[in-house]
Short mmCIF file of C-alpha atoms in Angstrom, two decimals:
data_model
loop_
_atom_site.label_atom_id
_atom_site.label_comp_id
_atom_site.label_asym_id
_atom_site.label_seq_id
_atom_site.Cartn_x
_atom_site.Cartn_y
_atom_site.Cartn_z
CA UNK A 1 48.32 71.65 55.59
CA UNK A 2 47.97 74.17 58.23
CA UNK A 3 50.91 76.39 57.07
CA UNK A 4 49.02 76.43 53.92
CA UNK A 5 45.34 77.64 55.22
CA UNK A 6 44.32 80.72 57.32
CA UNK A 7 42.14 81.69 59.63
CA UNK A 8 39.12 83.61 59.07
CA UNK A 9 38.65 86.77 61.29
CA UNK A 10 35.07 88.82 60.59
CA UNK A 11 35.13 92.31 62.04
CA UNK A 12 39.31 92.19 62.01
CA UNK A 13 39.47 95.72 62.49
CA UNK A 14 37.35 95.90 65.39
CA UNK A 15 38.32 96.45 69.07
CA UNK A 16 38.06 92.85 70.05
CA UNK A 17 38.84 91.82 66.24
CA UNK A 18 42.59 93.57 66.17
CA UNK A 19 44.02 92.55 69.77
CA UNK A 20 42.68 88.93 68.59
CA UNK A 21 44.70 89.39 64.85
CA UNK A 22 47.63 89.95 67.02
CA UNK A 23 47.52 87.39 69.45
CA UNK A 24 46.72 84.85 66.53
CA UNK A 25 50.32 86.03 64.39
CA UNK A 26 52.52 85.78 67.46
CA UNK A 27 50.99 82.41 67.34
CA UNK A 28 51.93 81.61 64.11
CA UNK A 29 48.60 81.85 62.69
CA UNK A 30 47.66 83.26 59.29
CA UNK A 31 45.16 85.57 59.29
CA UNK A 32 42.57 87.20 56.61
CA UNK A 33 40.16 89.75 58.07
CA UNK A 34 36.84 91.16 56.85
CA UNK A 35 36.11 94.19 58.18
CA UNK A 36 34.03 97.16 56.28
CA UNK A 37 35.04 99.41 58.47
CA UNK A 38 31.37 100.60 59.51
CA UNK A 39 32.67 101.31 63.35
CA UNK A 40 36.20 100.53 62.42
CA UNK A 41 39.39 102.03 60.22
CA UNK A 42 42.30 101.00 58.29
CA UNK A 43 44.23 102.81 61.54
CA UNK A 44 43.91 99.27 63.34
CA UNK A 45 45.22 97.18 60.53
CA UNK A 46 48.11 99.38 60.28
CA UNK A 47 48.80 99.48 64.12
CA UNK A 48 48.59 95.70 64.04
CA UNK A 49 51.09 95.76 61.32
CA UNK A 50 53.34 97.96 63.27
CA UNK A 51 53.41 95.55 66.28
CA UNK A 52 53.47 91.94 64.65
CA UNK A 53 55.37 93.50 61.62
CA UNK A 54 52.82 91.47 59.66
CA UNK A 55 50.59 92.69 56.95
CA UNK A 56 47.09 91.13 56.92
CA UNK A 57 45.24 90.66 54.33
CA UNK A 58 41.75 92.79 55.05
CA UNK A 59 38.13 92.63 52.48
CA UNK A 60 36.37 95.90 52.68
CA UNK A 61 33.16 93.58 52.64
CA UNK A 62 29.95 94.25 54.45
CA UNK A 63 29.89 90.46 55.36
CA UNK A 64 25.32 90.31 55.20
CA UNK A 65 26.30 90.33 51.55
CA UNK A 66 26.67 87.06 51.20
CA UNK A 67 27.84 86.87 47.34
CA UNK A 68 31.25 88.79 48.33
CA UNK A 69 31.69 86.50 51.73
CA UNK A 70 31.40 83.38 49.17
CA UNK A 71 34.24 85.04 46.97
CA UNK A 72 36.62 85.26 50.19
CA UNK A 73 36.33 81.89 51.05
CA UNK A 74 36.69 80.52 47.46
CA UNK A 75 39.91 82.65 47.06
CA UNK A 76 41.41 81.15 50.28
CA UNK A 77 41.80 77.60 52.09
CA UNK A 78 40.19 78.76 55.06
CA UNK A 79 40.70 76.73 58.27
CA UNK A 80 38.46 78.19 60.80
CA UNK A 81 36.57 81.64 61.10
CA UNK A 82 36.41 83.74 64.25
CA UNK A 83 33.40 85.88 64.25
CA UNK A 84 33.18 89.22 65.70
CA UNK A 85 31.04 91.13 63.14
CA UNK A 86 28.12 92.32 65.25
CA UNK A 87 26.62 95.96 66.30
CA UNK A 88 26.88 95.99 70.35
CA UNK A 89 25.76 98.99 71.64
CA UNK A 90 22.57 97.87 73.98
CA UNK A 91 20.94 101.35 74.15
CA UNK A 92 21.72 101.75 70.44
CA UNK A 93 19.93 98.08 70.23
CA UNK A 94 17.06 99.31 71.98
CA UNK A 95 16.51 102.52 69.69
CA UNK A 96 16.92 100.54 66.73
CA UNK A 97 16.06 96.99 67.27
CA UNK A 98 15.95 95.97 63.34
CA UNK A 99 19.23 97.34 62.47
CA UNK A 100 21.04 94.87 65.24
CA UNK A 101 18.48 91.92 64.17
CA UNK A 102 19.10 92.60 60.29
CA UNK A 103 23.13 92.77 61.01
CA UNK A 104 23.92 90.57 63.78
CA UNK A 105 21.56 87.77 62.31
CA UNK A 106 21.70 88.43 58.29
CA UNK A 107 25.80 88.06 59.22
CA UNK A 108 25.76 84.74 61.10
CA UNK A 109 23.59 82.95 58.50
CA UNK A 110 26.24 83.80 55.44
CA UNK A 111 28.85 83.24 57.22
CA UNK A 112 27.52 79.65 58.55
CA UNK A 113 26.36 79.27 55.08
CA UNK A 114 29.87 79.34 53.71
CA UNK A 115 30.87 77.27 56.30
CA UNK A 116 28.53 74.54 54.78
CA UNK A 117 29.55 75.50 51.44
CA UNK A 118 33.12 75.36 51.77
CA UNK A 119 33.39 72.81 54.70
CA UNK A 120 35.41 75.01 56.84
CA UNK A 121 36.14 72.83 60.57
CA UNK A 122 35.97 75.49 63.01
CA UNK A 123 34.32 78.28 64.06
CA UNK A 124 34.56 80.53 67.18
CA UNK A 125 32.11 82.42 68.02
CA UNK A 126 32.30 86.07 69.82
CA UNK A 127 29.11 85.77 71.93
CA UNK A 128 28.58 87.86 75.61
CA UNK A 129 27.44 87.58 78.91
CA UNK A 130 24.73 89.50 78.02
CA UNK A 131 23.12 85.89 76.78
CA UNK A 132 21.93 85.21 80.55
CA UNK A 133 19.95 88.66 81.50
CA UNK A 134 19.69 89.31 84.97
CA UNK A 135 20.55 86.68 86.46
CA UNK A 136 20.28 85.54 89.81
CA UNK A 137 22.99 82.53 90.44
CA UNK A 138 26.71 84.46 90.70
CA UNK A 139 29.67 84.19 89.40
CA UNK A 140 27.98 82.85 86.80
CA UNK A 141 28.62 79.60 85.13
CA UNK A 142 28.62 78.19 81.37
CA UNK A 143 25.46 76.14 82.75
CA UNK A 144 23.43 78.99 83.86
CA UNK A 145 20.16 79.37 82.78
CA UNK A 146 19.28 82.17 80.61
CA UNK A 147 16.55 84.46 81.87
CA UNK A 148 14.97 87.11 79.37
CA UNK A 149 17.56 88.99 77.78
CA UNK A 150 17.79 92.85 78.50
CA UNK A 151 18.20 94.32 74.88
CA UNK A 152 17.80 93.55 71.48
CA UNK A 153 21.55 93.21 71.25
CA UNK A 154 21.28 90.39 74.16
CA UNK A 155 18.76 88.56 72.37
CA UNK A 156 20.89 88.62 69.04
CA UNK A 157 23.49 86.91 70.65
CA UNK A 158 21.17 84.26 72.42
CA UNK A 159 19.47 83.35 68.73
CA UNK A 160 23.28 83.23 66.91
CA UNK A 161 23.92 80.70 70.01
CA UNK A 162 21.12 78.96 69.09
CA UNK A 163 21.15 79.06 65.15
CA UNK A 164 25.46 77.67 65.80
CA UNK A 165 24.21 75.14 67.88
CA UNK A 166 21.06 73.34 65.27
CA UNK A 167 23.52 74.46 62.57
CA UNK A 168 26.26 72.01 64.13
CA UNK A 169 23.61 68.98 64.22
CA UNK A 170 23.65 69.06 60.91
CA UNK A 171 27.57 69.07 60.01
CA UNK A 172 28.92 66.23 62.34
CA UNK A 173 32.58 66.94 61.08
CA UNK A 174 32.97 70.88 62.19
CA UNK A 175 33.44 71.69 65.81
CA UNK A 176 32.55 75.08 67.61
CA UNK A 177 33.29 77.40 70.43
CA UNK A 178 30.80 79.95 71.97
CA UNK A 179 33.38 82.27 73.95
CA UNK A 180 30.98 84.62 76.53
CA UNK A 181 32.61 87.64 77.07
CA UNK A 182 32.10 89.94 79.87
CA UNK A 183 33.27 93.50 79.80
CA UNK A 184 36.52 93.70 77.40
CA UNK A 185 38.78 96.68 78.20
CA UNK A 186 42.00 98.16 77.83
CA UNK A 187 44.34 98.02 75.69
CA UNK A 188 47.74 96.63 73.80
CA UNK A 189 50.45 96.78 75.63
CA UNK A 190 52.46 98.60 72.75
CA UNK A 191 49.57 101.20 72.93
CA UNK A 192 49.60 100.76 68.57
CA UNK A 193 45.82 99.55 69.17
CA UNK A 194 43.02 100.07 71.20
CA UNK A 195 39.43 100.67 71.30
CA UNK A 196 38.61 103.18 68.11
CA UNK A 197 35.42 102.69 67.47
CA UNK A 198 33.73 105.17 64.50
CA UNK A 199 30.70 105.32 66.86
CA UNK A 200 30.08 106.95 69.98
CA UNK A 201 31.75 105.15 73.40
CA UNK A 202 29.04 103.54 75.45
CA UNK A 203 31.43 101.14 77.61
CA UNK A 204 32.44 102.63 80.81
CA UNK A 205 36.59 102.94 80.36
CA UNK A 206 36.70 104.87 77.21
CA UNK A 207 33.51 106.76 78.54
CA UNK A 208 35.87 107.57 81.74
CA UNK A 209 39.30 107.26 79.78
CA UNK A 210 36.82 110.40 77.48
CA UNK A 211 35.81 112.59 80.29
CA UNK A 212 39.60 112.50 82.22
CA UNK A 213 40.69 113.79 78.84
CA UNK A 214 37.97 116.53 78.73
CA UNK A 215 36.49 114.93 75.23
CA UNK A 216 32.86 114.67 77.96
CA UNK A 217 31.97 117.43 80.55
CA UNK A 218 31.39 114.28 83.19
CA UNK A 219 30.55 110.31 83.95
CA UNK A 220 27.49 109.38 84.27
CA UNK A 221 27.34 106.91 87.14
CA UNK A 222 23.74 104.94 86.33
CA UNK A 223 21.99 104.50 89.48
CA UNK A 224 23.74 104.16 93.17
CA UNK A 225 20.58 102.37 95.11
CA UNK A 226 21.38 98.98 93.77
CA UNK A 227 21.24 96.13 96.32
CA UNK A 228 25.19 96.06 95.29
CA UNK A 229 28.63 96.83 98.06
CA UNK A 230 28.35 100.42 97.13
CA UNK A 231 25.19 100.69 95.45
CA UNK A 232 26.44 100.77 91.84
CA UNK A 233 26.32 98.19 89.43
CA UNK A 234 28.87 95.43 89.26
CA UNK A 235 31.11 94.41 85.94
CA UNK A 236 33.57 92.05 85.47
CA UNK A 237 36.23 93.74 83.35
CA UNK A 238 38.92 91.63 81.39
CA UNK A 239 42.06 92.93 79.33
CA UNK A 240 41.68 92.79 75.90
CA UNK A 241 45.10 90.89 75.47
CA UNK A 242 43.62 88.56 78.11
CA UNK A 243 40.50 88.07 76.42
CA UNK A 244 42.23 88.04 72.69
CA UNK A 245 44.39 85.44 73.98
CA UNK A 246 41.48 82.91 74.88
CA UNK A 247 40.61 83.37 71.11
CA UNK A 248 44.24 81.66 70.05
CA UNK A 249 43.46 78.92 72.77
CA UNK A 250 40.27 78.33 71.67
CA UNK A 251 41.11 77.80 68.18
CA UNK A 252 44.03 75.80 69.04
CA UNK A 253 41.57 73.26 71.17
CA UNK A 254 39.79 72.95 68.32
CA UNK A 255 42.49 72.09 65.95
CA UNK A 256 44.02 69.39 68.29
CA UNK A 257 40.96 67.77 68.71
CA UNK A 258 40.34 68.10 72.46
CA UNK A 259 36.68 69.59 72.31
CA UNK A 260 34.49 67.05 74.27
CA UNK A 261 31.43 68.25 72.57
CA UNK A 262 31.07 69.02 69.21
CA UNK A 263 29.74 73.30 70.51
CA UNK A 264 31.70 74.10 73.77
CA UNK A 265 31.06 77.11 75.54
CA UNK A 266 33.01 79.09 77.72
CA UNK A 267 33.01 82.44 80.17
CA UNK A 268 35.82 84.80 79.71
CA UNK A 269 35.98 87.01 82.41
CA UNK A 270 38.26 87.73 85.97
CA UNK A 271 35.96 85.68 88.17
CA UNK A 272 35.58 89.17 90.44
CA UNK A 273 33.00 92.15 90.16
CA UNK A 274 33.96 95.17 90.00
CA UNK A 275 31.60 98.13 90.32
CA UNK A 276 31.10 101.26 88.62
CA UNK A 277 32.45 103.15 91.69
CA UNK A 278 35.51 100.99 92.48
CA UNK A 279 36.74 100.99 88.04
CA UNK A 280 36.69 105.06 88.98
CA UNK A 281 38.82 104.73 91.73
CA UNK A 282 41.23 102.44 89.74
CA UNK A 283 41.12 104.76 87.18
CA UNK A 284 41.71 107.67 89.49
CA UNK A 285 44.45 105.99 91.25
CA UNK A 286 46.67 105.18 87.81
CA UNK A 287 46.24 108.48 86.25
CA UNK A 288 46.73 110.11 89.57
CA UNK A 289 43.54 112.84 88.52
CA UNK A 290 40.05 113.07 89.62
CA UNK A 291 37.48 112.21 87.61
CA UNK A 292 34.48 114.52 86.75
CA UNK A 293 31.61 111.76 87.90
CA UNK A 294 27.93 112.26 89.46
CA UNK A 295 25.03 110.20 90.38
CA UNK A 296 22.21 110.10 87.87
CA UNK A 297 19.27 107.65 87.79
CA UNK A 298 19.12 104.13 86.80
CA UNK A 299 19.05 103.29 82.90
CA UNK A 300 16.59 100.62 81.36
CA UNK A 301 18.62 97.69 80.26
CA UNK A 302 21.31 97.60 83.07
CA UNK A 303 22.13 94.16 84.73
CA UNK A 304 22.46 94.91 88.46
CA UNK A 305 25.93 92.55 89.00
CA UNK A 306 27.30 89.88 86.72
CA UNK A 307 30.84 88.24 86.59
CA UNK A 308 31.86 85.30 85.35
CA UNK A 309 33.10 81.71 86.98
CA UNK A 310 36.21 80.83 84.03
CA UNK A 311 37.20 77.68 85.49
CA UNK A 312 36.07 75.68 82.54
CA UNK A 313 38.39 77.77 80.36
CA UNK A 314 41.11 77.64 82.75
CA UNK A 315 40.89 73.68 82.73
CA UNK A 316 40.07 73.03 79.16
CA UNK A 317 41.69 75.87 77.25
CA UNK A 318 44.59 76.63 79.69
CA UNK A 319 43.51 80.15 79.88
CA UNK A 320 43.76 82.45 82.73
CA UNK A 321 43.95 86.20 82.84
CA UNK A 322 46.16 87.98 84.09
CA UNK A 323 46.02 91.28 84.12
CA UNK A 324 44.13 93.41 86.75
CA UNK A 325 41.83 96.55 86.99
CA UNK A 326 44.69 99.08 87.10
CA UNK A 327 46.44 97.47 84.20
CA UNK A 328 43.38 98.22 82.05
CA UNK A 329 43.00 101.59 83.54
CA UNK A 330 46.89 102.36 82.89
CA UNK A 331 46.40 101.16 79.14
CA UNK A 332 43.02 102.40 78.24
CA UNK A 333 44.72 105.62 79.66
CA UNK A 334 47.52 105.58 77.51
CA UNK A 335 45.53 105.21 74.78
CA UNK A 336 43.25 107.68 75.08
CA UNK A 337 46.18 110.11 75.45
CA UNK A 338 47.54 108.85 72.19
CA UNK A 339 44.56 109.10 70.19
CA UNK A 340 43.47 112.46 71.75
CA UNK A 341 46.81 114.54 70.81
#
């Protein structure tokens, strides 16, 4: 049976979406992806097809319709879905709080409401570390408790969390994982993908991967008086392939069975901070430049330090990452060059 069905992936075109796609077919996974391309293009499907020599299957479908979601999952024998349509821009969040409520939200009823509809076992769900605000207890751990979140964006991901969990009371016989990401970066080793996004950069490695090229006059480093090593804030960065990987283990926890708990949750990140000063210096050190950067004042919405504790994931899922700061410099950098001749 599971030759025959497919996996689900919602926002397939998307940064985190397309590393996943291709971590799930060189793990013999069959994949269908929704994707309508809102901060996203055809470009990834086709680099994904160049490096897994795969063609997926992708629905142009904006997925808060819910009447074209149905139709996917009525044309396929879906397995399990892996969710990753969601607007994540926190300043854009803040500006326009109703358009992340309306899509973030609006998207993770339909797509739970096919999963009641069509019985589908699994779902993993692409949540962040932005779920515990500013938190207090580092590295931080799956039991945390969540203080207020900083953004509307952090909030959307705290009431999906929520909505998966009372949603899973009520369907005894599908299982659930809540992956937390910290900061995703980098990118494919093949350099045929990265992060394209339609919309502006907010992150901080294309924004510095942007400004090396010359695409921005200068970084913007957010506030140096923070009671942090060097006074900037402090990120845990993970490679995408690192963090696309957990996905496949995930998914293949749930399949076998092995979930304790009917909604497990786990942190996905290097179980080390980096700050804002020290990913500059990486960055500087693998392109061997200097990088246009100043001081500028502290920005509303910015969690002094957070990085993760993974040793659940490492235990249960078998996960690990492996790849370090200059390895997502050196590929973020490669991309950028790519995309930017």
């Amino acid at each position: 049976i599971l030759s025959m069905s497919k996996i689900l992936v919602t926002g397939g075109a998307g940064y985190i979406g397309s590393h996943t796609v291709v971590d799930l077919l060189d793990n013999g996974f069959e994949v269908v992806s929704v994707d309508n391309f809102d901060n996203s293009s055809q470009e990834a499907l086709d680099g994904i097809e160049r490096i897994t020599g795969k063609k997926i299957k992708n629905y142009q479908v904006d997925i808060c319709d819910l009447d074209a979601l149905r139709e996917i999952f009525r044309e396929h024998n879906i397995l399990a879905s892996i969710h990753f349509a969601a607007y994540k821009s926190v300043g854009e969040s803040v500006a326009d709080p109703l358009l992340y409520y309306h899509n973030n939200l609006a998207g993770m009823v339909n797509l739970l409401k096919c999963h009641a509809e069509f019985g589908i076992k699994h779902l993993i769900f692409s949540s962040s570390c932005s779920v515990y605000g500013n938190t207090d207890v580092l590295p931080v751990t799956e039991d945390t408790p969540w203080s207020e979140a900083e953004s509307p964006y952090g909030r959307t991901k705290q009431i999906c969390e929520h909505m998966i969990r009372e949603y899973a009371a009520t369907q005894p016989d599908q299982s659930f994982v809540l992956l937390r990401y910290f900061n995703p970066a980098g990118a494919h080793e093949s350099i045929e993908i990265g992060e394209a996004a339609q919309n502006k950069a907010t992150n901080l490695v294309p924004v510095i991967t942007e400004v090396a090229i010359g695409e921005r006059p200068e970084l913007l480093v957010f506030g140096d008086d923070y009671p942090t090593r060097d006074g900037s804030c402090i990120r845990d960065f993970i490679h995408i392939m690192d963090l696309a990987h957990a996905h496949t283990l995930a998914l293949q926890f749930l399949i076998a069975g092995k979930n304790p708990n009917q909604s497990e949750v786990f942190n996905l990140g290097t179980g080390k901070g980096t700050s804002v000063l020290e990913a500059v210096k990486a960055f500087e050190k693998v392109s061997d430049q200097l990088l246009n950067y100043r001081i500028a004042p502290r920005r509303s919405g910015d969690v002094v330090s957070v990085y993760a504790d993974y040793q659940k994931a490492k235990e249960l899922l078998g996960w690990n990452p492996e790849r370090t700061v200059e390895e997502i410099m050196d590929t973020a950098w490669k991309w950028q060059q790519k995309v930017s001749t």
